[in-house]
Coordinates of C-alpha atoms in Angstrom, one line a residue:
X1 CA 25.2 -15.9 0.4
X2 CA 27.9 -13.1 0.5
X3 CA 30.3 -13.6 -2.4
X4 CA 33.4 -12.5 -1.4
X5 CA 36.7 -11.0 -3.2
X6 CA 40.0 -12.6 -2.8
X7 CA 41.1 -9.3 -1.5
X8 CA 38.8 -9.6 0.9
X9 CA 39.0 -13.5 1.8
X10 CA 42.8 -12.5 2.9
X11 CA 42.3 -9.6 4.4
X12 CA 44.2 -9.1 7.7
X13 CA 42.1 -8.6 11.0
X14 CA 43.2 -5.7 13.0
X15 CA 40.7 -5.1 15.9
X16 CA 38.0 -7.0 16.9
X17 CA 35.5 -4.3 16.2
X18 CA 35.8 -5.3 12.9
X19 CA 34.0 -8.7 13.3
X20 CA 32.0 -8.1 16.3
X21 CA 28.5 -7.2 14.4
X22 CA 29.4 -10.3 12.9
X23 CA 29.0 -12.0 15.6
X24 CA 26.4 -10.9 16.9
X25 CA 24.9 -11.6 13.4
X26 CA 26.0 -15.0 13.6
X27 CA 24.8 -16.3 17.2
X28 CA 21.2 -15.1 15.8
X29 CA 21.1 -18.0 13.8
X30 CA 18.9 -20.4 14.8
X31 CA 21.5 -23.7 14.0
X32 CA 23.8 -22.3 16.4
X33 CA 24.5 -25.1 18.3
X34 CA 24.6 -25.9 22.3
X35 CA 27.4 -28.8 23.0
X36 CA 29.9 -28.8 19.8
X37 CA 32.5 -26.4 19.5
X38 CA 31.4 -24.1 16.4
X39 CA 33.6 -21.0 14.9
X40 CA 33.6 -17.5 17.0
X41 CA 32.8 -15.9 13.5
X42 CA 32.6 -17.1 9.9
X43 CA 34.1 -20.6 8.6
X44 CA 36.1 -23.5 10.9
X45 CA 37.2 -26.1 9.1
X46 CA 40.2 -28.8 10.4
X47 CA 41.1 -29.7 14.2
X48 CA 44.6 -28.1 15.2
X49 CA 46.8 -28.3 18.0
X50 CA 44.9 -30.8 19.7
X51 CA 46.5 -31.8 22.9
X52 CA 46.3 -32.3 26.8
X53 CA 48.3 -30.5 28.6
X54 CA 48.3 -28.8 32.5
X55 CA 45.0 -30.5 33.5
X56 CA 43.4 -28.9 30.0
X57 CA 42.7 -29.9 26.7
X58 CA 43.6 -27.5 23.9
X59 CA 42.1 -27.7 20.6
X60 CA 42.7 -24.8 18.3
X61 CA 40.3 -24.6 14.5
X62 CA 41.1 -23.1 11.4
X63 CA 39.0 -20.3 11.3
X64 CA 38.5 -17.3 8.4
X65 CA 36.9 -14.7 10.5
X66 CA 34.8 -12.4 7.7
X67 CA 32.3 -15.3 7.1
X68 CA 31.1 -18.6 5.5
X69 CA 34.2 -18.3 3.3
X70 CA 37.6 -20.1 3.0
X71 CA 40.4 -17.3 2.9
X72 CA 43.4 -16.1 5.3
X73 CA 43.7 -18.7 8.3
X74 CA 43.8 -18.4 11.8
X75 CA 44.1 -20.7 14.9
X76 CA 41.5 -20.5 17.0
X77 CA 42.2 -21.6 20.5
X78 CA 39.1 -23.6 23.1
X79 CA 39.7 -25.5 25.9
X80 CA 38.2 -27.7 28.3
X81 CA 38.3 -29.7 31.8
X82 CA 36.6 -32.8 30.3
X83 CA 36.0 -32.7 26.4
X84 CA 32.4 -31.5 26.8
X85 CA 32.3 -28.1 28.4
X86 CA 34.3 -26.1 26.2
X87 CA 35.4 -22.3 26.7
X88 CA 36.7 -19.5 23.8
X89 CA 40.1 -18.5 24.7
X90 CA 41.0 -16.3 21.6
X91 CA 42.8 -16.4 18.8
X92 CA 46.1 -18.9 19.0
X93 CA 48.0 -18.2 15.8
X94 CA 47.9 -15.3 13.4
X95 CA 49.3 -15.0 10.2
X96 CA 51.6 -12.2 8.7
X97 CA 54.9 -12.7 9.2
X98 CA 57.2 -13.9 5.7
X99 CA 56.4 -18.0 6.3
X100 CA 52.8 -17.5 6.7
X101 CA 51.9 -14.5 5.1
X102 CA 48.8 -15.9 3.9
X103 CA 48.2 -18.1 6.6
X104 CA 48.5 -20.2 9.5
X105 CA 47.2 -23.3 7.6
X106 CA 46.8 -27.2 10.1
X107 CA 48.7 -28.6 12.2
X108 CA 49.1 -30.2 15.5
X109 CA 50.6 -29.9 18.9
X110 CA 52.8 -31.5 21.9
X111 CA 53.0 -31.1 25.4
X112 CA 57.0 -31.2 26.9
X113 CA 57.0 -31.0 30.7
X114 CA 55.5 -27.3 31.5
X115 CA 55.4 -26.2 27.5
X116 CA 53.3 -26.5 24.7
X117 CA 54.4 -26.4 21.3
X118 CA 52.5 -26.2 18.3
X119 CA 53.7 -26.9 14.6
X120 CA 51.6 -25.5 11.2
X121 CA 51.6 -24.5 7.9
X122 CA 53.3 -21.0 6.8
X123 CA 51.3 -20.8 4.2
X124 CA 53.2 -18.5 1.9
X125 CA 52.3 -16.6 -1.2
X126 CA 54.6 -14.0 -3.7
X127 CA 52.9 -11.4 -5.5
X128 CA 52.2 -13.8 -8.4
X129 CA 50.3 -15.7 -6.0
X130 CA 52.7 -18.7 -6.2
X131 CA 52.6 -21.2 -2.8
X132 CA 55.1 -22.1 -0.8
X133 CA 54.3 -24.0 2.1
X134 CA 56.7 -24.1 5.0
X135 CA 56.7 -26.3 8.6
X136 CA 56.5 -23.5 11.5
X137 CA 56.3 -23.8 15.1
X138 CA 55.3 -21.7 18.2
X139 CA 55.7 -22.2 22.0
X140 CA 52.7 -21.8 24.3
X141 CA 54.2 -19.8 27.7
X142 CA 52.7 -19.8 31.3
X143 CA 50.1 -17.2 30.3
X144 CA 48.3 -18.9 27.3
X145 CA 50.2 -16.6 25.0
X146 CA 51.6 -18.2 21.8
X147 CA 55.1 -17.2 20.7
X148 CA 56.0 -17.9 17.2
X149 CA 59.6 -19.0 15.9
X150 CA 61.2 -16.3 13.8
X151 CA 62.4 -19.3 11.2
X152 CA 60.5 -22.0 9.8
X153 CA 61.9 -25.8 10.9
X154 CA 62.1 -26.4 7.8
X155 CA 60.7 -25.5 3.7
X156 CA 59.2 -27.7 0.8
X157 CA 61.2 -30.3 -0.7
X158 CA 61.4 -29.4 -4.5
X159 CA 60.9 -33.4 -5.8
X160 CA 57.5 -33.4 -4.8
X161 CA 54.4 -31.1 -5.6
X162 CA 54.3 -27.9 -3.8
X163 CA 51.3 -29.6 -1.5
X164 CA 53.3 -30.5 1.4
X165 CA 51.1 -29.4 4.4
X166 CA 49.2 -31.2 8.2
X167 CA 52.5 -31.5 10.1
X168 CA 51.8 -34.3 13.1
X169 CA 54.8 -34.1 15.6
X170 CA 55.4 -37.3 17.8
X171 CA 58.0 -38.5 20.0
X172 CA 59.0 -42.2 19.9
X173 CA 60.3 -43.4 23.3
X174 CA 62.2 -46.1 22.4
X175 CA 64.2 -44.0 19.5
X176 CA 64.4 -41.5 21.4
X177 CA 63.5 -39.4 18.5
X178 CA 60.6 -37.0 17.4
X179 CA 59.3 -37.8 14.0
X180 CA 57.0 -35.0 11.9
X181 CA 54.8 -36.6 9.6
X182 CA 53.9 -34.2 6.5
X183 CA 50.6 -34.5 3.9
X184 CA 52.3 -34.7 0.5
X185 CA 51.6 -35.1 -3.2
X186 CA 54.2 -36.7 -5.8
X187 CA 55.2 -34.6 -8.3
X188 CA 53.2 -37.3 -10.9
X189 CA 50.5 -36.7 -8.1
X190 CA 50.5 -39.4 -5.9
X191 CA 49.2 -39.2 -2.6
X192 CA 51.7 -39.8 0.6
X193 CA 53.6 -38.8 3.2
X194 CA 56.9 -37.4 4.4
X195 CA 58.9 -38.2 7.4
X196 CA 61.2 -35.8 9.1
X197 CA 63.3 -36.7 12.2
X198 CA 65.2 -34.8 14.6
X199 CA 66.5 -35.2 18.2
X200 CA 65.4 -31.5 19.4
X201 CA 62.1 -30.3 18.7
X202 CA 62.8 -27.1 17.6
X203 CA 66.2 -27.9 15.3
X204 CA 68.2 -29.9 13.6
X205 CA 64.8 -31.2 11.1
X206 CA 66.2 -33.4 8.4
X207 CA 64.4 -35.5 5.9
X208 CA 64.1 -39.0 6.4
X209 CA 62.4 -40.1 3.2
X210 CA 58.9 -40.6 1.5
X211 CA 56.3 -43.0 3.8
X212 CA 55.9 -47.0 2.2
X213 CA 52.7 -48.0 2.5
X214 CA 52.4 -51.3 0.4
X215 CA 49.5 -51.5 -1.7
X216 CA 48.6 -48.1 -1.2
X217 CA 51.3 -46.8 -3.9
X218 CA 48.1 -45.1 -6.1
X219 CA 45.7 -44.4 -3.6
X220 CA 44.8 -40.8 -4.1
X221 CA 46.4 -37.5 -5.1
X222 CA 46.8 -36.3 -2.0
X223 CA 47.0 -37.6 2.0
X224 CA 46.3 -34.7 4.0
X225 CA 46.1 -34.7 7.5
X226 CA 48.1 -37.9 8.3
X227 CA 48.0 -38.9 12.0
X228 CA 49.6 -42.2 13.8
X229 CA 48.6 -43.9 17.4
X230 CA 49.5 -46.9 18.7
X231 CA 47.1 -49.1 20.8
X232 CA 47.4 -52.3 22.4
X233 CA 50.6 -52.9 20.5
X234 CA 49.1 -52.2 17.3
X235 CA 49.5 -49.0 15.1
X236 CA 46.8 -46.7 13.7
X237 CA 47.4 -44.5 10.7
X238 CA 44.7 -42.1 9.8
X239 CA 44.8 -39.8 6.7
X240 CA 42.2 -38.1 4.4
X241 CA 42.7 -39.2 0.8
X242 CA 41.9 -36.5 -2.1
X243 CA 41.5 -36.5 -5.9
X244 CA 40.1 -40.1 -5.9
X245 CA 36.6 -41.7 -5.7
X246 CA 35.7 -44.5 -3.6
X247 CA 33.1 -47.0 -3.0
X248 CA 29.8 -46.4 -1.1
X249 CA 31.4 -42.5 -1.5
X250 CA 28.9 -41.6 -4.1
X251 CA 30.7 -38.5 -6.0
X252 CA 32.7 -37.7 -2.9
X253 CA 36.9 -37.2 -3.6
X254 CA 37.7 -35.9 0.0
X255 CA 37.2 -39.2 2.7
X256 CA 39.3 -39.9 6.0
X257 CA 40.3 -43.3 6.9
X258 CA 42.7 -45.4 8.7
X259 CA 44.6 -48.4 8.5
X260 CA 45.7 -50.6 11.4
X261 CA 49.1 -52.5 11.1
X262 CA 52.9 -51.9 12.1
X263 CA 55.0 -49.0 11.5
X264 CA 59.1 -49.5 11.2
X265 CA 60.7 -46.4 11.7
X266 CA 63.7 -47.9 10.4
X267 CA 62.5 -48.2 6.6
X268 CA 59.9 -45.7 7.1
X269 CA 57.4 -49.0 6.1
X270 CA 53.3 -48.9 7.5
X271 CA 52.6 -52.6 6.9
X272 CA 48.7 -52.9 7.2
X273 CA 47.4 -55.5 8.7
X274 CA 44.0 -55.8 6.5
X275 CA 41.9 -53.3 4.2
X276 CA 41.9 -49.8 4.9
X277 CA 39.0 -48.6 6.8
X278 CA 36.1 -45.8 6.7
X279 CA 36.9 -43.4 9.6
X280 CA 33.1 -42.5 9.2
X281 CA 30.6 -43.4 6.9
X282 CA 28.8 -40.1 7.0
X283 CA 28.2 -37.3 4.6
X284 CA 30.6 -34.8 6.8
X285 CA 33.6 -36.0 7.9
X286 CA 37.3 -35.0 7.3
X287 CA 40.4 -34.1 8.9
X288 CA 40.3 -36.2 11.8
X289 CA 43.3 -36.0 14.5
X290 CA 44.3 -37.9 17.3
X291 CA 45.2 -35.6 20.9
X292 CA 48.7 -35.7 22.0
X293 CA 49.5 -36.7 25.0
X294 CA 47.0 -39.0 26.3
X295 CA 49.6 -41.1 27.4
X296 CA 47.2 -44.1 27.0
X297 CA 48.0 -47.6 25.3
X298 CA 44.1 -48.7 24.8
X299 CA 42.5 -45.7 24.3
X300 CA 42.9 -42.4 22.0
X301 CA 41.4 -39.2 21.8
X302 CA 40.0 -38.0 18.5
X303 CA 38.2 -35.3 17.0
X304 CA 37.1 -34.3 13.4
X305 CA 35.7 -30.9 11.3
X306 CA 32.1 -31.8 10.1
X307 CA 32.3 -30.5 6.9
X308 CA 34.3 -31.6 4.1
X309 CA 36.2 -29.6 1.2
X310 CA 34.2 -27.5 -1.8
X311 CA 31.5 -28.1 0.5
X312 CA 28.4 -25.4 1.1
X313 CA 25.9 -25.3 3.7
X314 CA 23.0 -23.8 4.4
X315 CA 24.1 -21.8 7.5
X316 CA 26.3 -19.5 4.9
X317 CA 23.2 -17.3 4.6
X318 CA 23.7 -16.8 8.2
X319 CA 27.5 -15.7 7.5
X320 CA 28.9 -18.7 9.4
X321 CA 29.8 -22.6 8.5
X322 CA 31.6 -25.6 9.9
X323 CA 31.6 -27.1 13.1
X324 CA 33.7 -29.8 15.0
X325 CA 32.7 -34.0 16.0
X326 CA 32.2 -34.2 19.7
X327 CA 35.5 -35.9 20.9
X328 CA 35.5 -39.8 20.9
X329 CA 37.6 -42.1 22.7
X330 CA 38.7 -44.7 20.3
X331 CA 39.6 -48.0 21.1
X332 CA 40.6 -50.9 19.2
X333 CA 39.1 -54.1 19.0
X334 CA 39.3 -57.5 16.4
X335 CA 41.0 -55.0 13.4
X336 CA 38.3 -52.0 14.0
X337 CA 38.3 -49.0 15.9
X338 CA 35.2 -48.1 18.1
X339 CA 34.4 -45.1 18.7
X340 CA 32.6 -43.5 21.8
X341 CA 31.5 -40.5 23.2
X342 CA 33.4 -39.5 26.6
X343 CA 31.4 -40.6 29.7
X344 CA 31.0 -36.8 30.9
X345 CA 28.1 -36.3 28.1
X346 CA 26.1 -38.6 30.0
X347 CA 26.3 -35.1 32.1
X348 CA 24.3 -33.2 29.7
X349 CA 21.2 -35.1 30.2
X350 CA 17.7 -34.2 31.4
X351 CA 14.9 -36.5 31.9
X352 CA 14.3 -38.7 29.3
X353 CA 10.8 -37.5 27.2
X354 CA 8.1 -39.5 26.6
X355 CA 8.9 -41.4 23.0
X356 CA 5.3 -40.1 20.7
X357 CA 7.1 -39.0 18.2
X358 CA 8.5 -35.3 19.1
X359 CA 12.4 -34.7 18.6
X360 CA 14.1 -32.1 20.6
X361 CA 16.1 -29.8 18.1
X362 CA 19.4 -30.8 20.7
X363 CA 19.2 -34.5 22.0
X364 CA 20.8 -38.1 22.8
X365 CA 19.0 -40.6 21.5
X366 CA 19.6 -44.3 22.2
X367 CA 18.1 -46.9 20.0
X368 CA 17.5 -50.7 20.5
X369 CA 17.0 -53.1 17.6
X370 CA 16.1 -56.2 17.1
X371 CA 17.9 -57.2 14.0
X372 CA 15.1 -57.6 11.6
X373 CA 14.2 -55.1 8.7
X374 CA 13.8 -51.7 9.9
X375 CA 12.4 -48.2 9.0
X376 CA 13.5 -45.1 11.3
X377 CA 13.0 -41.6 9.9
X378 CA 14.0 -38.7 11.9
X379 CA 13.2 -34.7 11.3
X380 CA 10.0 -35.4 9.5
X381 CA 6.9 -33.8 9.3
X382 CA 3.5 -34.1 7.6
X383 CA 4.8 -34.1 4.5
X384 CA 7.9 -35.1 4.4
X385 CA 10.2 -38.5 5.6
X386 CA 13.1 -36.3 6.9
X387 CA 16.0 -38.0 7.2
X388 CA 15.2 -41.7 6.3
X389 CA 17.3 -44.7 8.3
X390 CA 16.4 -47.9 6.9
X391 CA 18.0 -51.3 7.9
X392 CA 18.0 -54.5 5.6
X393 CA 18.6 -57.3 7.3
X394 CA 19.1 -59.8 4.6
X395 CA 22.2 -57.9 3.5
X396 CA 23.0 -56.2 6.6
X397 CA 22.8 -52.8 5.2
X398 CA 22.3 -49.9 6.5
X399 CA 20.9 -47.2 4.4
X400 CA 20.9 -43.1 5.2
X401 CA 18.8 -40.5 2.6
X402 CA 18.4 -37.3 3.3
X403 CA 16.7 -36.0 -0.1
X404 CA 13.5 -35.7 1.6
X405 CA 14.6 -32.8 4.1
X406 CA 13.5 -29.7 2.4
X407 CA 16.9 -27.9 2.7
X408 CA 18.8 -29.9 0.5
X409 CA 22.6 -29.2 -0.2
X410 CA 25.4 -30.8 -1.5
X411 CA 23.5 -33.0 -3.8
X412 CA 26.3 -33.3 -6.4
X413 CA 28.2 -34.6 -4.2
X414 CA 25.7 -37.6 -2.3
X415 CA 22.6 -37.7 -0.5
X416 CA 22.1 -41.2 -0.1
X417 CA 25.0 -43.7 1.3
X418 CA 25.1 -47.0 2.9
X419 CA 26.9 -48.6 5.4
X420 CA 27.6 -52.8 4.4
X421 CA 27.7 -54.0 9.0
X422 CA 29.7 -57.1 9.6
X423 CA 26.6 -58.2 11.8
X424 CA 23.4 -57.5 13.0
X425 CA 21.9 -53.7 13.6
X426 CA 22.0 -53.9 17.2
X427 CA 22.2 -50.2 18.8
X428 CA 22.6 -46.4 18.0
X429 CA 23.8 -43.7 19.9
X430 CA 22.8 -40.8 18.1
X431 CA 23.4 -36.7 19.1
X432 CA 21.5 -34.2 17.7
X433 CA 22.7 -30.5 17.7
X434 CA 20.7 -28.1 15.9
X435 CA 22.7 -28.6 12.5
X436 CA 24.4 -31.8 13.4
X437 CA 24.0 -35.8 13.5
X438 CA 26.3 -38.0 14.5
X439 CA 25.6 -41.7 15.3
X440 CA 27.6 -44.4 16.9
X441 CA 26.5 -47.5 15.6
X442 CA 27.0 -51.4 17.6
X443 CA 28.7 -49.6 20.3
X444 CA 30.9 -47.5 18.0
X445 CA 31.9 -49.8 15.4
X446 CA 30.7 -47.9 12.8
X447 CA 29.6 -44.1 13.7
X448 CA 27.9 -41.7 10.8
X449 CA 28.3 -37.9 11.2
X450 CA 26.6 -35.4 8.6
X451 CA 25.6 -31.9 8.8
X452 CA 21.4 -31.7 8.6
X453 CA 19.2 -28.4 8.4
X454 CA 15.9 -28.8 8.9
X455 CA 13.6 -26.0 9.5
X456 CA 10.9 -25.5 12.1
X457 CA 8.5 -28.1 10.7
X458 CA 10.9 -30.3 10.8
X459 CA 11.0 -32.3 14.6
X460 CA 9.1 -35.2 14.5
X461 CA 10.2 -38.3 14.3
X462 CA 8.9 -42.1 13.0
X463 CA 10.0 -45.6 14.1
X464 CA 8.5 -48.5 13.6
X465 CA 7.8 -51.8 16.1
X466 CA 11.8 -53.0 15.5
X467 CA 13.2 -50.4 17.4
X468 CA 13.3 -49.1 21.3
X469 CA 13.9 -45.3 21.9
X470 CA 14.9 -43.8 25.1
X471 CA 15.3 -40.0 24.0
X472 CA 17.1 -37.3 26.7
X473 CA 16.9 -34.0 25.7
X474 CA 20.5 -32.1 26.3
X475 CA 21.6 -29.3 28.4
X476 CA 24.1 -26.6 26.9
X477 CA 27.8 -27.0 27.3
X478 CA 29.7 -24.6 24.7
X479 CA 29.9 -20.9 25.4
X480 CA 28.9 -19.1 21.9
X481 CA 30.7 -15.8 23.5
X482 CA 32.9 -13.2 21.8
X483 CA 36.9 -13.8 22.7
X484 CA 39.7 -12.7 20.8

């Protein structure tokens, strides 16, 4: 793997002749995948900007275009009709002006009648390579064309740490009011959040005060990402914890989860209404944001990076890593969210193949069980158990290993975890992509997501007499095509 200088990591790109070998470099490699939006060139890592707006979802990626490395930060911009079929469009947001000098680092986006507006992370840097971060915005006009405002909203506050990063814009009807919620650390390195309010979206920004979240005073050294919904009546706060280890995380300190309760704009108070929740149980998974303007009150939009931070992955010898969840419609139902994958993948399929053992390198797999002890190994071969599934039914515990694949990565970090179900193992949805898993478990109670490399030896599959398999093997849907 390339090992890069920081020089080089933040260098500025100034034609696209400079990446376009790169490129072609990149969509040689055989994990390139066919239905899950994947960077143009080099590293993706968080959602951005994720929003519907004109008949189109937009969803803009961080993106370092020189290769599997994390460095100066773009936007870059896909869309779609119908969250499956997704198109390059170019890049959304460069840095290089004073506020972001070193980067346009995550944020999100809202539609207002005809415009789209995006808010970020100037990530700024002096010559001593001190941070500041600052909360920008930009305005989308009737050509696609992203217009940047000349002065940040607003800067860091100097009472906390200078992490202060993920703005998530929202406008609460009944207030009147748009709120910007901000990833924070404490200056004694707490995680939280802070609240701005303002009754223009582009002015007038002032401070309302640090988020309360009782019993979640010490939970982390960092919330980045933060992200609030509101379904049936019920809120949904999502954020990704740092700094902190958690159980059934193995050595994991980066996780994304959500709480359901009731948020009071008043005393800036989340009151949860039970334990905090995983987002996913899988070994990739961070960063996860809700789409604005759904304009839904049982349903949300939601998509993730499959990755996680400090993490490497095998495609870096290829020059490229990350890759985003397919987008789930969330629900909520008895305290949990359920996640599902939109109706149009259904689209993709072809005819289902005959189940004797052979798995398709990009697939849909949907699995029946019958609640007693089972064994289910996927990308195995002759020698080897793959990816091992195994379900305990005593204990209701659902077990994933995948320190039998022969490219192993990550291994500091876990290679075994468990999911503790509520109930029985009745059903999987499960998506395979070249490089990526993600399964839905009991219709999207519980999903697992994890990046997985196996290599040509490596598509067969084992089940055992517990289990039903109906296995459609998945047309193409993402254009792997050179835009900037």
């Amino acid at each position: 793997m390339k090992e890069f200088t920081q020089e080089e990591r933040y260098r500025v790109l100034k034609s696209p002749d400079e990446i376009k070998d790169l490129h072609q470099r990149n969509a040689q490699s055989i994990y390139r995948q066919t239905y899950h939006v994947q960077p143009v060139t080099g590293l993706s890592s968080d959602p951005n900007g994720f929003v519907y707006h004109n008949n189109l979802w937009h969803l803009f990626y961080q993106w370092t275009p020189w290769g599997a490395v994390h460095g100066l930060k773009y936007w870059y911009h896909v869309t779609s009709k119908d969250l499956v079929h997704w198109s390059n469009r170019g890049i959304g947001l460069s840095p290089g002006d004073t506020f972001d000098n070193k980067g346009c680092h995550s944020g999100s986006g809202i539609a207002l009648k005809n415009d789209l507006y995006l808010f970020y992370t100037g990530n700024h840097r002096d010559e001593k390579w001190i941070r500041t971060p600052y909360t920008c915005a930009a305005r989308m006009d009737e050509n696609g064309k992203l217009h940047k405002l000349k002065e940040p909203l607003f800067g860091p506050r100097p009472d906390y740490a200078e992490h202060q990063r993920d703005p998530k814009v929202i406008y609460h009807k009944q207030k009147d009011m748009y709120y910007i919620f901000i990833g924070a650390m404490t200056l004694d390195k707490r995680g939280t959040v802070l609240i701005y309010q303002s009754k223009d979206l582009l002015s007038g920004w002032q401070f309302s005060g640090e988020l309360k979240v009782p019993g979640y005073e010490n939970f982390g050294g960092m919330w980045e990402c933060p992200c609030i919904e509101n379904l049936n009546g019920q809120d949904i706060l999502i954020f990704s914890p740092q700094y902190t280890k958690l159980p059934e995380r193995g050595n994991s300190t980066n996780h994304n989860v959500y709480l359901t309760g009731q948020m009071d704009y008043e005393t800036l108070t989340f009151t949860p209404s039970g334990p905090y929740h995983y987002l996913d149980y899988g070994f990739d998974f961070y960063a996860a944001q809700f789409a604005a303007n759904v304009n839904s009150n049982d349903h949300a939009i939601m998509i993730s990076w499959i990755g996680l931070p400090d993490n490497h992955y095998p495609s870096a010898e290829d020059e490229w890593e990350g890759t985003m969840t397919i987008p789930r419609v969330v629900s909520l139902k008895d305290g949990y969210l359920y996640q599902q994958p939109p109706e149009e993948m259904k689209l993709l399929r072809k005819e289902p193949i005959p189940t004797e053992g052979h798995l398709p390198d990009t697939c849909e797999i949907e699995a029946l069980f019958d609640g007693e002890d089972t064994d289910f190994n996927l990308f195995t071969n002759q020698n080897s158990h793959g990816l091992k599934i195994h379900y305990q039914s005593d204990t209701h515990t659902l077990t994933f290993d995948k320190s039998h694949m022969k490219l192993r990565f990550n291994q500091q970090v876990f290679e075994i975890l468990n999911i503790k179900l509520a109930e029985d193992l009745k059903n999987m949805q499960i998506f395979i992509d070249k490089c990526s898993l993600e399964v839905f478990i009991n219709d999207g109670k519980y999903t697992f997501t994890a990046r997985l490399f196996p290599v040509k030896e490596e598509h067969n599959y084992v089940s055992d007499h517990h289990v039903k398999l109906t296995i459609y093997p998945l047309k193409e849907s993402v254009q792997d095509n050179f835009i900037l």
